[in-house]
XYZ file of N, CA and C in Angstrom:
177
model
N -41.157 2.856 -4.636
C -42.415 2.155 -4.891
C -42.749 1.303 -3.644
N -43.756 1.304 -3.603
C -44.460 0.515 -2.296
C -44.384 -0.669 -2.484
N -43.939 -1.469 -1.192
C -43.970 -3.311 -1.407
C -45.677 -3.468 -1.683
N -45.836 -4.496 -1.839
C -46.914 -5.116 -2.195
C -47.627 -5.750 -0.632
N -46.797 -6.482 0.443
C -47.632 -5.793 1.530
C -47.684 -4.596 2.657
N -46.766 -3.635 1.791
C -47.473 -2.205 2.515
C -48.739 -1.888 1.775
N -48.901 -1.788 0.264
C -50.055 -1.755 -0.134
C -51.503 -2.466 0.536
N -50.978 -3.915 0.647
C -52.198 -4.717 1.565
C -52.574 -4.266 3.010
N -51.313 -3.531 3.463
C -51.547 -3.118 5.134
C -52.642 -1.977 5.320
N -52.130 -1.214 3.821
C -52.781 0.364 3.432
C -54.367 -0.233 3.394
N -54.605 -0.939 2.416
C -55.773 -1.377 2.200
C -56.560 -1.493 3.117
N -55.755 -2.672 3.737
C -57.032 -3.322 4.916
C -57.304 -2.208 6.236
N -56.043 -1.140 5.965
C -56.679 0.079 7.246
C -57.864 0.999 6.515
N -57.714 1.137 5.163
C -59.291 1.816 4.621
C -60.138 1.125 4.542
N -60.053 0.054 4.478
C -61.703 -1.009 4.563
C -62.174 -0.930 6.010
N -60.512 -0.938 6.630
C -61.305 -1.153 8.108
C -61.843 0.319 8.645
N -61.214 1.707 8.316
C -61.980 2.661 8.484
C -63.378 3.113 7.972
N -63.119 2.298 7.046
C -65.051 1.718 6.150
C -65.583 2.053 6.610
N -65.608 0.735 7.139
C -66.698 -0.240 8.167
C -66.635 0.909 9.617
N -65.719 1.364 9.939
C -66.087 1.819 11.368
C -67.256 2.942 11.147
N -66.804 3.930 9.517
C -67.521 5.116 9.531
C -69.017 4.568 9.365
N -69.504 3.553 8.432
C -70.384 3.295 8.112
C -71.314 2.689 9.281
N -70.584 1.778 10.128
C -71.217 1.544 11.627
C -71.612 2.963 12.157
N -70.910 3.699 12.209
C -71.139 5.166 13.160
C -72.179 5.792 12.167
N -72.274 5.443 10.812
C -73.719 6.436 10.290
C -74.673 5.875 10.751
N -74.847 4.141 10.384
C -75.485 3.479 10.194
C -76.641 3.584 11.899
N -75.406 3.677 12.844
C -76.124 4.191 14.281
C -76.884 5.498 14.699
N -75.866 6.277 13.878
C -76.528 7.586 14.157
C -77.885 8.033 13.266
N -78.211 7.220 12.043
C -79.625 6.805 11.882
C -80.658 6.917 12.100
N -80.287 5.223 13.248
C -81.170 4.493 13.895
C -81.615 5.601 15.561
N -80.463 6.496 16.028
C -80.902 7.342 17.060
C -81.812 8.399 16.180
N -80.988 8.770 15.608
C -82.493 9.831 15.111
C -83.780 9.362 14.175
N -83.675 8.211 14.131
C -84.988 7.793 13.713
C -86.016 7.256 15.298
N -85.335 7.481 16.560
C -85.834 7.008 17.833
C -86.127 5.738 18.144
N -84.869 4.923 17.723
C -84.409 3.723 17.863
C -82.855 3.216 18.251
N -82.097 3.880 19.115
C -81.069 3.286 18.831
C -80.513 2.428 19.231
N -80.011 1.732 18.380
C -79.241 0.505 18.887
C -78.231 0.271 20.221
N -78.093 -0.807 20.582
C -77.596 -1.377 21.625
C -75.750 -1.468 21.325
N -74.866 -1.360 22.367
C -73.726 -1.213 21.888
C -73.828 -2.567 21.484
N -74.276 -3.699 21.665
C -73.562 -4.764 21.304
C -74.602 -5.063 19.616
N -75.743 -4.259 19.649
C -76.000 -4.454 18.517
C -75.195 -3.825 17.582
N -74.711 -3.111 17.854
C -73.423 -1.748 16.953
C -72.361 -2.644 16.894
N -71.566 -3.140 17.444
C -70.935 -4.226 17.720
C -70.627 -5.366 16.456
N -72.075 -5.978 16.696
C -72.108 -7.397 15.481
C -72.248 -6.865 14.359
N -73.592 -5.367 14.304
C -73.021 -4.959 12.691
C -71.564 -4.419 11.950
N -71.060 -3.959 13.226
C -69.326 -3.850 12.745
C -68.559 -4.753 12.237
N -68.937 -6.113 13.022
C -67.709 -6.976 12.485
C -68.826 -7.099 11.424
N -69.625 -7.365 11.151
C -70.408 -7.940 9.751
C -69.851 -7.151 8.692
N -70.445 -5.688 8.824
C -69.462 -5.077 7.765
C -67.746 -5.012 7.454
N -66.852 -5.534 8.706
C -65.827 -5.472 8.719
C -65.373 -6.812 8.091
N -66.317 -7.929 8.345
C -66.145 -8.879 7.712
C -66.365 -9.318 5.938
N -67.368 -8.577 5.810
C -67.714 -8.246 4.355
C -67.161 -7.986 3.635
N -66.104 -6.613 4.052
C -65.090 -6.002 3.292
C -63.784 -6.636 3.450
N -63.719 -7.525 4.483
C -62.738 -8.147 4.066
C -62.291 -9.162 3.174
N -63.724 -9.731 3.019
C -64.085 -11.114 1.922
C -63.864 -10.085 0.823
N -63.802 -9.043 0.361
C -63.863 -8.326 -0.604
C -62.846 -8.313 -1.295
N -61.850 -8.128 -0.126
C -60.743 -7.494 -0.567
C -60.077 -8.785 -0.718
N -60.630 -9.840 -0.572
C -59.480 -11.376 -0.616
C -59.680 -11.539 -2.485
N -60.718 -11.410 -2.749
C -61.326 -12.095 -4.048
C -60.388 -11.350 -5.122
């Protein structure tokens, strides 16, 4: 049986693969809508979503 923080380690690497996939849709979007974002705008929405899901996973 899994410790309880390998489970948390497990976790926080799928939230954090989340957030990366959802940044990478969320961009690829905004290019084919003929807008795309700036790396550093790609950037702050990452940690935002990376941050999000992490408040998530505390509660």
């Amino acid at each position: 049986m899994a410790s309880s923080k390998d489970v948390l380690k497990r976790m926080s690497t799928i939230l954090a693969n989340a957030a990366r996939q959802d940044a990478l849709d969320w961009y690829e979007r905004n290019r084919r809508a003929g807008k795309p974002p700036s790396v550093d705008q790609a950037a702050i929405y990452t940690e935002k979503r990376s941050n999000s899901g992490n408040e998530e996973a505390r509660v």
